[in-house]
Coordinates of N, CA and C and ligand atoms in Angstrom, one line a residue:
M16 N 53.9 85.9 64.7 CA 55.4 85.2 64.2 C 56.4 86.1 64.7
K17 N 57.2 85.0 65.6 CA 58.1 85.9 66.7 C 59.0 85.5 65.4
G18 N 60.7 85.3 65.9 CA 61.3 86.0 65.2 C 62.0 84.2 65.0
S19 N 62.8 83.9 63.9 CA 63.7 82.9 64.3 C 64.9 82.1 64.8
I20 N 64.1 80.8 65.0 CA 65.7 80.5 65.9 C 66.6 79.2 65.3
A21 N 67.7 78.6 65.5 CA 67.7 77.8 64.5 C 67.8 76.8 66.0
L22 N 68.0 76.0 66.1 CA 68.9 75.0 67.4 C 69.3 73.9 67.0
A23 N 70.4 73.2 67.4 CA 71.0 71.8 67.2 C 71.7 71.0 68.3
S24 N 72.0 69.7 68.2 CA 72.5 69.5 69.9 C 73.1 68.5 69.7
D25 N 74.0 67.3 69.9 CA 74.7 66.1 69.8 C 74.0 65.5 70.5
H26 N 73.9 64.2 70.7 CA 73.3 62.7 71.4 C 72.9 63.5 72.9
G27 N 74.1 63.7 73.6 CA 74.1 64.5 74.9 C 72.3 65.6 74.8
G28 N 72.3 66.2 74.2 CA 71.3 66.7 73.8 C 70.2 66.9 73.4
Y29 N 69.9 66.1 72.6 CA 69.0 65.6 72.0 C 67.8 65.8 72.3
E30 N 67.6 64.9 73.7 CA 66.3 64.9 74.1 C 65.2 66.5 75.0
L31 N 66.2 67.1 75.0 CA 66.5 68.5 75.5 C 66.4 69.5 74.2
K32 N 66.6 68.9 73.3 CA 66.4 70.1 72.3 C 64.9 69.6 71.3
E33 N 64.4 68.0 72.0 CA 63.1 68.0 71.2 C 62.2 69.0 71.5
D34 N 62.8 69.0 72.7 CA 61.4 69.5 73.8 C 61.1 71.2 73.7
I35 N 62.3 71.4 73.5 CA 62.8 73.1 72.6 C 62.1 73.0 72.4
K36 N 62.2 72.3 70.5 CA 61.8 72.4 69.3 C 60.2 73.1 69.5
E37 N 59.7 71.8 70.6 CA 58.4 72.1 70.4 C 57.6 73.4 71.5
Y38 N 58.5 73.4 72.4 CA 58.1 74.6 72.9 C 58.1 75.9 72.3
L39 N 59.3 76.1 72.1 CA 59.7 77.5 70.9 C 58.4 77.6 69.6
A40 N 58.3 76.4 68.5 CA 56.9 76.4 67.9 C 55.8 76.7 68.7
Q41 N 54.9 76.1 70.1 CA 54.1 76.3 70.6 C 53.9 77.6 71.0
E42 N 55.4 78.3 71.3 CA 55.4 80.1 71.2 C 55.2 80.5 70.1
G43 N 55.2 80.4 69.0 CA 55.4 81.4 67.6 C 56.1 81.9 67.1
Y44 N 57.7 80.7 67.3 CA 59.2 81.0 66.7 C 59.2 80.2 65.3
Q45 N 59.6 80.8 64.6 CA 59.9 79.5 62.9 C 61.7 78.8 63.7
V46 N 61.3 77.9 64.4 CA 62.3 77.0 64.4 C 62.9 76.3 63.8
Q47 N 64.3 76.4 63.1 CA 64.6 75.6 62.2 C 65.6 74.2 62.7
D48 N 65.8 73.5 63.0 CA 66.0 72.4 63.4 C 67.4 72.3 62.6
L49 N 68.8 72.1 62.9 CA 69.7 71.8 62.3 C 70.2 70.3 62.6
G50 N 69.4 69.4 63.8 CA 69.7 67.7 63.5 C 70.3 67.9 65.6
P51 N 70.5 66.9 65.8 CA 70.6 65.4 64.9 C 69.5 65.3 64.7
A52 N 69.2 63.9 64.1 CA 67.5 63.8 64.1 C 67.4 62.2 64.8
S53 N 68.5 62.1 65.8 CA 68.2 60.6 66.4 C 69.0 60.7 68.3
Q54 N 69.1 60.2 68.5 CA 70.3 59.8 69.9 C 71.1 59.1 69.1
E55 N 72.1 59.3 68.4 CA 72.9 57.8 67.9 C 74.0 58.8 68.3
S56 N 75.4 58.6 68.8 CA 76.4 59.1 68.9 C 76.5 60.4 67.6
V57 N 77.1 61.3 67.5 CA 77.5 62.5 66.9 C 78.5 63.5 68.0
D58 N 79.4 64.0 67.0 CA 80.5 64.9 67.5 C 79.4 66.1 67.5
Y59 N 79.8 67.0 68.6 CA 79.2 68.1 68.9 C 80.1 69.2 67.9
P60 N 81.3 70.0 67.7 CA 81.6 70.4 67.0 C 80.9 70.3 65.7
L61 N 80.9 69.4 65.5 CA 79.9 69.0 63.8 C 78.5 70.1 63.9
F62 N 78.1 69.9 64.9 CA 76.6 70.3 65.0 C 76.9 71.7 65.6
G63 N 77.5 71.9 66.8 CA 77.8 73.4 67.6 C 78.1 74.8 66.0
S64 N 78.7 73.4 64.7 CA 79.4 74.9 64.3 C 78.3 75.5 62.7
K65 N 77.0 74.6 62.6 CA 76.2 74.5 61.9 C 75.5 75.7 62.6
I66 N 74.6 76.0 63.8 CA 74.8 76.8 64.2 C 75.4 78.1 64.2
A67 N 76.8 78.0 64.7 CA 77.2 79.5 65.2 C 77.8 79.8 63.2
E68 N 78.2 78.6 62.7 CA 77.9 79.7 60.6 C 76.8 81.1 60.1
L69 N 75.5 80.0 61.4 CA 74.3 81.0 60.8 C 74.4 82.6 61.3
V70 N 74.0 81.9 62.3 CA 74.4 83.7 62.9 C 75.6 84.4 63.0
S71 N 76.7 83.5 62.8 CA 77.8 84.6 62.0 C 78.0 85.5 61.4
R72 N 76.9 84.4 60.2 CA 76.8 85.3 58.8 C 75.0 86.3 58.5
G73 N 75.2 86.6 60.5 CA 73.6 87.1 59.8 C 72.5 86.5 59.4
K74 N 72.4 84.7 58.8 CA 71.7 84.0 58.2 C 70.1 84.0 59.3
V75 N 70.4 84.0 60.7 CA 69.4 83.6 61.7 C 69.8 84.7 63.0
E76 N 68.5 84.8 63.7 CA 69.3 86.5 65.3 C 69.8 85.5 65.8
R77 N 69.1 84.3 66.6 CA 69.0 83.8 67.4 C 69.8 82.3 67.3
G78 N 70.6 81.5 68.6 CA 70.6 79.9 68.1 C 70.2 79.3 69.4
V79 N 70.3 77.9 69.5 CA 70.0 77.9 70.6 C 71.1 76.6 70.7
L80 N 71.9 76.4 71.8 CA 72.8 74.6 71.2 C 72.5 74.1 72.2
I81 N 72.8 72.9 72.5 CA 72.2 71.6 73.5 C 73.0 70.4 73.8
C82 N 74.5 69.9 74.2 CA 75.2 69.3 74.2 C 74.8 68.6 75.8
G83 N 75.9 67.4 76.0 CA 76.2 67.2 77.4 C 75.7 68.1 78.5
T84 N 76.7 68.7 78.8 CA 77.0 69.7 79.7 C 76.9 71.6 79.6
G85 N 76.7 70.9 78.0 CA 77.2 72.5 77.2 C 78.4 73.4 76.8
I86 N 78.9 72.6 77.9 CA 80.8 73.1 77.6 C 81.7 72.8 76.2
G87 N 80.9 71.8 75.5 CA 81.6 71.4 74.5 C 81.1 72.6 73.1
M88 N 80.0 72.8 73.4 CA 78.6 73.6 72.3 C 79.4 75.3 72.7
T89 N 80.0 75.3 73.9 CA 80.2 77.3 73.9 C 81.5 77.0 73.5
I90 N 82.0 76.7 73.4 CA 83.8 76.4 73.4 C 84.1 76.6 71.6
V91 N 82.8 75.8 70.7 CA 82.9 75.5 69.9 C 82.0 76.8 69.4
A92 N 81.2 77.4 69.3 CA 80.3 78.3 69.2 C 81.2 79.8 69.3
N93 N 81.9 79.8 70.6 CA 82.5 81.4 70.4 C 83.9 81.2 69.3
K94 N 84.1 80.3 69.1 CA 85.6 80.9 67.7 C 84.9 81.0 66.6
Y95 N 83.4 81.8 66.2 CA 82.9 82.3 65.4 C 82.8 83.6 65.4
P96 N 83.4 84.1 64.6 CA 82.7 85.8 64.8 C 81.3 86.5 64.8
N97 N 81.0 87.8 65.5 CA 80.0 87.6 65.9 C 79.0 87.0 66.4
V98 N 79.8 86.3 67.1 CA 78.9 85.0 68.5 C 79.4 85.7 69.5
C99 N 78.9 85.5 69.9 CA 78.6 85.5 71.8 C 77.9 84.3 72.2
A100 N 78.7 82.8 72.8 CA 77.2 81.7 73.0 C 78.1 81.7 74.8
A101 N 76.5 81.9 75.3 CA 76.3 82.0 76.7 C 75.6 80.7 76.9
L102 N 76.7 79.8 78.4 CA 76.3 78.2 78.6 C 75.5 78.7 80.0
C103 N 74.3 79.0 79.8 CA 72.9 79.7 81.3 C 72.3 78.0 81.6
H104 N 72.3 78.3 83.4 CA 73.1 77.5 83.9 C 70.9 77.3 84.6
D105 N 70.3 78.7 84.5 CA 68.9 79.2 85.2 C 68.5 80.5 84.4
Q106 N 67.7 80.3 85.3 CA 66.9 82.3 84.7 C 67.9 83.2 85.1
Y107 N 68.7 83.3 86.1 CA 69.1 84.4 86.1 C 70.8 84.9 85.0
T108 N 71.5 83.6 84.5 CA 72.8 83.8 84.1 C 71.7 83.6 82.8
A109 N 70.6 83.0 82.4 CA 70.2 83.7 81.1 C 70.0 85.1 81.2
F110 N 69.3 85.9 81.9 CA 68.5 87.0 82.3 C 70.3 88.0 82.0
M111 N 71.2 87.7 83.1 CA 72.3 88.0 82.5 C 73.5 88.6 81.4
S112 N 72.9 86.7 81.0 CA 74.0 87.0 79.4 C 72.9 87.6 78.4
R113 N 72.1 88.4 79.0 CA 71.7 89.1 77.7 C 71.6 90.8 77.9
R114 N 71.3 91.0 79.1 CA 71.8 91.9 79.5 C 72.7 92.9 79.8
H115 N 74.2 91.6 80.0 CA 75.8 92.2 79.9 C 75.9 91.7 78.8
N116 N 75.8 90.9 78.5 CA 76.7 90.4 77.1 C 76.3 90.5 76.2
D117 N 75.2 90.1 75.8 CA 74.2 90.6 74.3 C 74.5 88.8 73.8
A118 N 74.6 88.2 74.3 CA 74.3 87.1 74.1 C 73.4 86.4 72.9
N119 N 74.5 85.7 71.9 CA 73.1 85.6 70.2 C 73.2 83.7 70.4
I120 N 74.0 83.7 70.7 CA 73.7 81.7 70.8 C 73.3 81.2 72.7
L121 N 72.1 81.0 73.2 CA 72.3 80.4 74.3 C 72.5 79.1 74.2
V122 N 73.4 78.2 75.2 CA 73.8 76.7 74.8 C 73.2 76.7 76.7
L123 N 72.7 74.8 76.3 CA 72.9 74.6 77.6 C 72.4 73.3 78.0
G124 N 72.8 72.7 78.9 CA 73.6 71.0 79.0 C 72.2 69.7 79.4
G125 N 72.2 69.6 78.2 CA 71.0 67.9 78.4 C 71.1 67.9 79.8
R126 N 72.4 67.2 80.0 CA 72.3 66.3 81.1 C 72.5 67.5 82.9
I127 N 72.2 68.4 82.6 CA 71.8 68.9 84.1 C 70.4 69.4 83.4
L128 N 70.5 70.4 82.9 CA 69.1 71.1 82.9 C 67.8 70.2 82.5
G129 N 66.8 69.9 83.5 CA 65.2 69.4 83.5 C 65.3 70.3 82.6
K130 N 63.8 69.7 81.6 CA 63.0 70.4 80.9 C 62.2 70.9 81.6
G131 N 61.4 71.6 82.6 CA 61.1 72.6 83.0 C 61.8 73.6 83.3
L132 N 63.0 73.6 84.1 CA 63.4 74.8 84.3 C 64.5 75.2 83.1
A133 N 64.6 74.4 82.1 CA 65.5 74.7 80.2 C 64.6 75.8 80.1
R134 N 63.0 75.3 80.1 CA 61.9 76.2 78.8 C 61.7 77.4 79.7
E135 N 62.0 77.2 81.1 CA 61.8 78.5 81.6 C 63.4 80.1 81.5
V136 N 64.3 79.2 80.8 CA 65.8 80.0 80.7 C 65.3 80.3 79.5
V137 N 64.8 79.4 78.5 CA 64.3 79.7 77.3 C 64.2 80.7 76.8
K138 N 62.6 80.9 77.9 CA 61.8 82.3 77.5 C 62.1 83.1 78.1
T139 N 62.9 83.3 79.8 CA 63.9 84.7 79.7 C 64.8 84.9 78.7
W140 N 65.5 84.1 78.2 CA 66.7 84.7 77.4 C 66.2 85.3 75.9
L141 N 64.7 84.8 75.8 CA 64.4 85.2 74.3 C 63.8 86.4 74.7
E142 N 63.2 86.4 75.9 CA 62.1 88.1 76.0 C 63.2 88.9 76.9
T143 N 64.3 88.9 76.9 CA 65.4 89.6 78.1 C 66.6 90.4 76.9
E144 N 65.4 91.7 76.8 CA 67.0 92.8 75.9 C 68.2 93.4 76.3
F145 N 69.7 93.5 75.5 CA 70.1 94.4 75.8 C 70.8 95.4 76.9
E146 N 71.1 95.8 77.5 CA 71.4 96.9 78.2 C 72.1 97.8 77.7
G147 N 72.7 97.5 77.0 CA 73.5 98.8 76.1 C 74.9 99.7 77.2
G148 N 74.7 100.7 76.9 CA 75.6 101.6 78.2 C 76.8 100.8 78.0
R149 N 77.4 101.2 79.2 CA 78.6 101.1 79.9 C 78.9 98.7 79.0
H150 N 78.0 98.5 78.9 CA 78.5 97.1 78.0 C 78.8 97.2 76.8
S151 N 77.8 97.5 76.4 CA 78.7 98.1 74.9 C 80.4 98.8 75.1
R152 N 80.6 99.0 75.2 CA 82.2 99.4 75.0 C 83.1 98.5 76.0
R153 N 82.5 97.3 77.0 CA 83.2 96.5 77.1 C 83.4 95.0 75.8
L154 N 81.9 95.1 75.2 CA 81.8 94.4 74.4 C 82.5 95.0 73.1
E155 N 82.7 96.0 72.9 CA 83.9 96.6 72.1 C 85.1 96.1 72.4
Q156 N 85.5 96.6 74.0 CA 86.9 96.3 74.4 C 87.3 94.2 73.2
I157 N 85.9 93.5 74.5 CA 86.1 92.4 73.9 C 86.7 92.2 72.2
K158 N 85.7 92.2 71.0 CA 85.9 93.0 69.7 C 87.3 93.5 69.5
D159 N 87.8 94.4 70.1 CA 89.5 94.6 69.8 C 91.1 94.1 70.4
L160 N 90.2 93.2 71.4 CA 90.9 92.1 72.1 C 91.2 91.1 70.8
E161 N 89.9 90.6 70.2 CA 90.6 89.6 69.1 C 91.1 90.4 68.0
Q162 N 90.8 91.8 67.5 CA 91.6 92.0 66.4 C 92.9 92.2 67.3
R163 N 93.4 92.6 68.1 CA 94.7 92.8 69.0 C 95.7 91.1 68.9
L164 N 94.2 90.2 68.5 CA 95.2 88.5 69.4 C 94.9 87.8 67.9
G165 N 94.9 88.4 66.9 CA 94.5 87.8 65.4 C 92.9 86.7 65.5
I166 N 92.0 86.9 66.6 CA 91.3 85.4 66.0 C 89.8 86.7 66.2
K167 N 89.0 85.5 65.9 CA 87.8 85.2 65.2 C 87.3 87.2 63.8
K168 N 88.4 87.2 63.2 CA 88.7 88.5 62.4 C 87.4 88.5 61.5
Ligands
RB5_223 C1 79.5 63.7 74.8 O1 79.7 62.5 75.9 C2 80.0 64.3 75.7 O2 80.9 65.1 75.7 C3 79.1 66.2 74.9 O3 77.6 65.9 75.1 C4 79.1 67.1 75.6 O4 79.0 67.3 77.3 C5 80.9 68.2 75.9 O5 80.8 69.1 76.7

């Protein structure tokens, strides 16, 4: 069994969420689907915050969020402490979001990516390790900035 991953979407990401859920289960990950359970219109902040909360509190190691463009979910998730949510459109952005940014939430645009590409993006993201070194220093600088601005305490 591989690690556990929580995922959620809004209606714009629902169809892709269902496909990614199937893919992750096939690959041996423990998957927690936090909804929604249908394509009915819902508000992305409500679903994005469920995943961001779990990741922020260390209840789950990684999260995947999907809305229409991925933009709304990224904005919501990045409000949370200890969360780095990266909107990725291809394998390169997925690879770099792990190597340089140590992203712990992957965000996808359900109205942007086809299922085949989205699966490849998820695979790359899950299998890529953080590079550390100078990138750790930069992540520390972001944490300092958050403290100074009084956000994400
Ligand atoms: C919903 O229509 C859409 O606004 C949402 O899925 C997302 O793209 C927001 O950023």
